[in-house]
mmCIF file of C-alpha atoms in Angstrom:
data_model
loop_
_atom_site.group_PDB
_atom_site.id
_atom_site.type_symbol
_atom_site.label_atom_id
_atom_site.label_comp_id
_atom_site.label_asym_id
_atom_site.label_seq_id
_atom_site.Cartn_x
_atom_site.Cartn_y
_atom_site.Cartn_z
ATOM 1 C CA UNK A 1315 0.000 0.000 0.000
ATOM 2 C CA UNK A 1316 1.390 3.391 -1.051
ATOM 3 C CA UNK A 1317 1.460 6.251 1.386
ATOM 4 C CA UNK A 1318 0.380 9.695 0.282
ATOM 5 C CA UNK A 1319 3.155 12.271 0.270
ATOM 6 C CA UNK A 1320 2.550 15.545 2.018
ATOM 7 C CA UNK A 1321 2.482 18.529 -0.338
ATOM 8 C CA UNK A 1322 5.673 20.522 -0.777
ATOM 9 C CA UNK A 1323 5.678 24.309 -0.388
ATOM 10 C CA UNK A 1324 6.216 24.685 -4.136
ATOM 11 C CA UNK A 1325 3.258 22.443 -4.983
ATOM 12 C CA UNK A 1326 1.080 24.397 -2.548
ATOM 13 C CA UNK A 1327 2.164 27.677 -4.152
ATOM 14 C CA UNK A 1328 1.421 26.270 -7.609
ATOM 15 C CA UNK A 1329 -2.022 25.126 -6.457
ATOM 16 C CA UNK A 1330 -2.731 28.581 -5.030
ATOM 17 C CA UNK A 1331 -1.562 30.293 -8.235
ATOM 18 C CA UNK A 1332 -3.702 28.026 -10.407
ATOM 19 C CA UNK A 1333 -6.676 28.722 -8.165
ATOM 20 C CA UNK A 1334 -6.134 32.475 -8.488
ATOM 21 C CA UNK A 1335 -5.779 32.265 -12.261
ATOM 22 C CA UNK A 1336 -8.802 30.021 -12.641
ATOM 23 C CA UNK A 1337 -10.861 32.315 -10.438
ATOM 24 C CA UNK A 1338 -9.755 35.354 -12.435
ATOM 25 C CA UNK A 1339 -10.457 33.638 -15.758
ATOM 26 C CA UNK A 1340 -13.844 32.428 -14.576
ATOM 27 C CA UNK A 1341 -14.847 35.881 -13.405
ATOM 28 C CA UNK A 1342 -13.485 37.615 -16.487
ATOM 29 C CA UNK A 1343 -14.580 35.267 -19.262
ATOM 30 C CA UNK A 1344 -17.551 33.322 -17.946
ATOM 31 C CA UNK A 1345 -19.567 36.103 -16.317
ATOM 32 C CA UNK A 1346 -22.879 36.647 -18.069
ATOM 33 C CA UNK A 1347 -23.102 39.830 -20.076
ATOM 34 C CA UNK A 1348 -26.893 40.000 -19.862
ATOM 35 C CA UNK A 1349 -28.695 40.042 -16.551
ATOM 36 C CA UNK A 1350 -32.319 38.933 -16.552
ATOM 37 C CA UNK A 1351 -34.499 40.109 -13.707
ATOM 38 C CA UNK A 1352 -37.791 38.585 -12.574
ATOM 39 C CA UNK A 1353 -39.692 41.377 -14.357
ATOM 40 C CA UNK A 1354 -38.197 40.550 -17.758
ATOM 41 C CA UNK A 1355 -40.464 38.495 -20.001
ATOM 42 C CA UNK A 1356 -37.934 38.224 -22.771
ATOM 43 C CA UNK A 1357 -34.430 39.281 -23.611
ATOM 44 C CA UNK A 1358 -33.775 41.459 -26.629
ATOM 45 C CA UNK A 1359 -30.518 42.711 -28.080
ATOM 46 C CA UNK A 1360 -30.977 46.250 -26.807
ATOM 47 C CA UNK A 1361 -28.049 47.678 -24.786
ATOM 48 C CA UNK A 1362 -30.436 48.522 -21.956
ATOM 49 C CA UNK A 1363 -30.396 44.864 -20.890
ATOM 50 C CA UNK A 1364 -26.684 44.975 -20.126
ATOM 51 C CA UNK A 1365 -25.760 45.366 -16.486
ATOM 52 C CA UNK A 1366 -22.584 47.421 -16.237
ATOM 53 C CA UNK A 1367 -21.553 45.497 -13.110
ATOM 54 C CA UNK A 1368 -21.081 42.252 -15.066
ATOM 55 C CA UNK A 1369 -18.905 43.577 -17.874
ATOM 56 C CA UNK A 1370 -15.135 43.431 -17.380
ATOM 57 C CA UNK A 1371 -13.774 46.633 -15.904
ATOM 58 C CA UNK A 1372 -10.935 48.024 -17.998
ATOM 59 C CA UNK A 1373 -7.702 48.794 -16.188
ATOM 60 C CA UNK A 1374 -7.472 52.230 -14.648
ATOM 61 C CA UNK A 1375 -5.702 54.827 -16.729
ATOM 62 C CA UNK A 1376 -3.468 55.307 -13.693
ATOM 63 C CA UNK A 1377 -0.837 52.529 -13.719
ATOM 64 C CA UNK A 1378 -0.229 52.992 -9.984
ATOM 65 C CA UNK A 1379 -3.719 51.517 -9.501
ATOM 66 C CA UNK A 1380 -3.006 48.346 -11.515
ATOM 67 C CA UNK A 1381 -2.826 45.082 -9.621
ATOM 68 C CA UNK A 1382 -3.822 41.425 -9.743
ATOM 69 C CA UNK A 1383 -7.428 42.429 -10.505
ATOM 70 C CA UNK A 1384 -6.213 43.610 -13.928
ATOM 71 C CA UNK A 1385 -4.566 40.294 -14.852
ATOM 72 C CA UNK A 1386 -3.478 38.898 -17.223
ATOM 73 C CA UNK A 1387 -0.298 40.897 -17.808
ATOM 74 C CA UNK A 1388 2.426 40.751 -20.421
ATOM 75 C CA UNK A 1389 5.577 42.432 -21.655
ATOM 76 C CA UNK A 1390 6.129 42.827 -25.396
ATOM 77 C CA UNK A 1391 9.282 43.307 -27.460
ATOM 78 C CA UNK A 1392 8.960 44.829 -30.941
ATOM 79 C CA UNK A 1393 12.087 43.871 -32.884
ATOM 80 C CA UNK A 1394 13.664 45.799 -35.758
ATOM 81 C CA UNK A 1395 14.130 42.950 -38.252
ATOM 82 C CA UNK A 1396 15.523 45.280 -40.939
ATOM 83 C CA UNK A 1397 18.901 45.182 -39.165
ATOM 84 C CA UNK A 1398 19.353 41.473 -40.008
ATOM 85 C CA UNK A 1399 20.505 40.629 -36.463
ATOM 86 C CA UNK A 1400 21.290 37.016 -35.670
ATOM 87 C CA UNK A 1401 19.099 35.112 -33.188
ATOM 88 C CA UNK A 1402 21.607 35.562 -30.349
ATOM 89 C CA UNK A 1403 21.826 39.294 -30.976
ATOM 90 C CA UNK A 1404 18.014 39.577 -31.006
ATOM 91 C CA UNK A 1405 17.843 37.655 -27.739
ATOM 92 C CA UNK A 1406 20.434 39.928 -26.120
ATOM 93 C CA UNK A 1407 18.627 43.070 -27.301
ATOM 94 C CA UNK A 1408 15.285 41.749 -25.984
ATOM 95 C CA UNK A 1409 16.988 41.053 -22.649
ATOM 96 C CA UNK A 1410 18.200 44.667 -22.505
ATOM 97 C CA UNK A 1411 14.620 45.819 -23.168
ATOM 98 C CA UNK A 1412 13.224 43.438 -20.530
ATOM 99 C CA UNK A 1413 15.563 44.714 -17.831
ATOM 100 C CA UNK A 1414 14.879 48.342 -18.770
ATOM 101 C CA UNK A 1415 11.102 47.853 -18.782
ATOM 102 C CA UNK A 1416 11.193 45.943 -15.508
ATOM 103 C CA UNK A 1417 13.195 48.663 -13.745
ATOM 104 C CA UNK A 1418 10.959 51.452 -15.060
ATOM 105 C CA UNK A 1419 7.715 49.654 -14.202
ATOM 106 C CA UNK A 1420 9.036 48.767 -10.762
ATOM 107 C CA UNK A 1421 9.336 52.518 -10.096
ATOM 108 C CA UNK A 1422 6.104 53.647 -11.774
ATOM 109 C CA UNK A 1423 3.723 50.752 -11.049
ATOM 110 C CA UNK A 1424 5.142 48.258 -8.506
ATOM 111 C CA UNK A 1425 1.785 46.499 -8.040
ATOM 112 C CA UNK A 1426 1.692 45.813 -11.771
ATOM 113 C CA UNK A 1427 5.139 44.191 -11.581
ATOM 114 C CA UNK A 1428 4.031 41.974 -8.690
ATOM 115 C CA UNK A 1429 0.865 40.959 -10.567
ATOM 116 C CA UNK A 1430 2.901 40.213 -13.716
ATOM 117 C CA UNK A 1431 5.319 38.085 -11.675
ATOM 118 C CA UNK A 1432 2.503 36.201 -9.930
ATOM 119 C CA UNK A 1433 0.776 35.459 -13.227
ATOM 120 C CA UNK A 1434 3.787 34.007 -15.018
ATOM 121 C CA UNK A 1435 5.872 36.887 -16.452
ATOM 122 C CA UNK A 1436 4.459 36.543 -19.984
ATOM 123 C CA UNK A 1437 6.713 37.962 -22.692
ATOM 124 C CA UNK A 1438 5.988 38.142 -26.422
ATOM 125 C CA UNK A 1439 8.318 38.993 -29.355
ATOM 126 C CA UNK A 1440 6.850 40.849 -32.309
ATOM 127 C CA UNK A 1441 8.434 42.124 -35.503
ATOM 128 C CA UNK A 1442 8.302 45.655 -36.799
ATOM 129 C CA UNK A 1443 7.508 46.138 -40.487
ATOM 130 C CA UNK A 1444 10.829 46.818 -42.297
ATOM 131 C CA UNK A 1445 9.511 49.780 -44.251
ATOM 132 C CA UNK A 1446 8.126 51.714 -41.251
ATOM 133 C CA UNK A 1447 10.489 50.855 -38.371
ATOM 134 C CA UNK A 1448 11.220 54.418 -37.227
ATOM 135 C CA UNK A 1449 7.543 55.429 -37.530
ATOM 136 C CA UNK A 1450 6.565 52.404 -35.428
ATOM 137 C CA UNK A 1451 9.119 53.222 -32.725
ATOM 138 C CA UNK A 1452 7.679 56.753 -32.532
ATOM 139 C CA UNK A 1453 4.073 55.529 -32.540
ATOM 140 C CA UNK A 1454 4.688 52.913 -29.809
ATOM 141 C CA UNK A 1455 6.544 55.433 -27.600
ATOM 142 C CA UNK A 1456 3.703 57.948 -27.963
ATOM 143 C CA UNK A 1457 0.991 55.367 -27.145
ATOM 144 C CA UNK A 1458 2.952 54.168 -24.108
ATOM 145 C CA UNK A 1459 3.331 57.716 -22.838
ATOM 146 C CA UNK A 1460 -0.398 58.425 -23.317
ATOM 147 C CA UNK A 1461 -1.391 55.263 -21.393
ATOM 148 C CA UNK A 1462 1.270 55.487 -18.692
ATOM 149 C CA UNK A 1463 2.912 52.226 -19.762
ATOM 150 C CA UNK A 1464 6.648 51.838 -19.260
ATOM 151 C CA UNK A 1465 8.717 51.318 -22.385
ATOM 152 C CA UNK A 1466 12.406 50.952 -23.130
ATOM 153 C CA UNK A 1467 14.005 51.629 -26.510
ATOM 154 C CA UNK A 1468 17.307 49.816 -27.007
ATOM 155 C CA UNK A 1469 20.021 51.520 -29.038
ATOM 156 C CA UNK A 1470 22.967 49.256 -29.746
ATOM 157 C CA UNK A 1471 26.478 50.101 -28.571
ATOM 158 C CA UNK A 1472 27.944 48.921 -31.901
ATOM 159 C CA UNK A 1473 30.437 46.402 -30.512
ATOM 160 C CA UNK A 1474 29.379 43.388 -32.601
ATOM 161 C CA UNK A 1475 26.996 42.983 -35.553
ATOM 162 C CA UNK A 1476 25.420 46.390 -36.107
ATOM 163 C CA UNK A 1477 26.293 50.085 -36.110
ATOM 164 C CA UNK A 1478 26.370 52.070 -32.875
ATOM 165 C CA UNK A 1479 23.120 53.888 -32.183
ATOM 166 C CA UNK A 1480 20.994 51.450 -34.199
ATOM 167 C CA UNK A 1481 17.534 51.102 -32.673
ATOM 168 C CA UNK A 1482 17.052 47.368 -32.222
ATOM 169 C CA UNK A 1483 14.061 46.690 -29.935
ATOM 170 C CA UNK A 1484 11.391 48.557 -28.026
ATOM 171 C CA UNK A 1485 10.028 46.849 -24.936
ATOM 172 C CA UNK A 1486 6.523 47.603 -23.633
ATOM 173 C CA UNK A 1487 5.183 46.767 -20.173
ATOM 174 C CA UNK A 1488 4.621 44.786 -18.135
ATOM 175 C CA UNK A 1489 1.038 45.996 -18.184
ATOM 176 C CA UNK A 1490 -2.427 44.480 -18.445
ATOM 177 C CA UNK A 1491 -2.825 42.576 -21.723
ATOM 178 C CA UNK A 1492 -5.731 44.780 -22.790
ATOM 179 C CA UNK A 1493 -3.559 47.898 -22.466
ATOM 180 C CA UNK A 1494 -0.527 46.385 -24.210
ATOM 181 C CA UNK A 1495 -2.760 45.151 -27.042
ATOM 182 C CA UNK A 1496 -4.002 48.718 -27.609
ATOM 183 C CA UNK A 1497 -0.389 49.604 -28.350
ATOM 184 C CA UNK A 1498 1.010 46.572 -30.209
ATOM 185 C CA UNK A 1499 -1.798 44.324 -31.501
ATOM 186 C CA UNK A 1500 -1.214 45.482 -35.092
ATOM 187 C CA UNK A 1501 2.235 43.848 -35.106
ATOM 188 C CA UNK A 1502 2.899 40.231 -36.080
ATOM 189 C CA UNK A 1503 4.643 37.537 -34.034
ATOM 190 C CA UNK A 1504 8.293 36.850 -34.814
#
């Protein structure tokens, strides 16, 4: 007869995290968008039937107010593919952007950083269109500034594959996915 092992601290933490994520997903994605009261004989498609308390609440425009309630979170890296960097160089440049974004968000929105860490530290690499790289860098910076999202633009030191001052990657976040998507959803995955 096998004896049951007692749970380890790491398995308990994983169970707690999964419970939090499942609870958040259930609340966010499975909540009804139409509320029927006893007085309603039928439901029509009119907006008046929507109860504002059941629709997802968008993240505050003030990043200092972001927290676990605004999960999921992610950090995004938009890569300048026109520079023809090798995979190792791209990885290094994304790491520079990650560290820069992390440090900036830690100062501006520490609760957002904690929520991002708790929910898995999601990171996504996107590619910038070759013909509009500089325009995209400017557009992303402007959108980040308007929404209060930390960003970090990496300019290479020029020691290896590319010229000094070349803009290689812009990192965005970590921030709630819905906010990051407002800034970068038009870009394609690498």
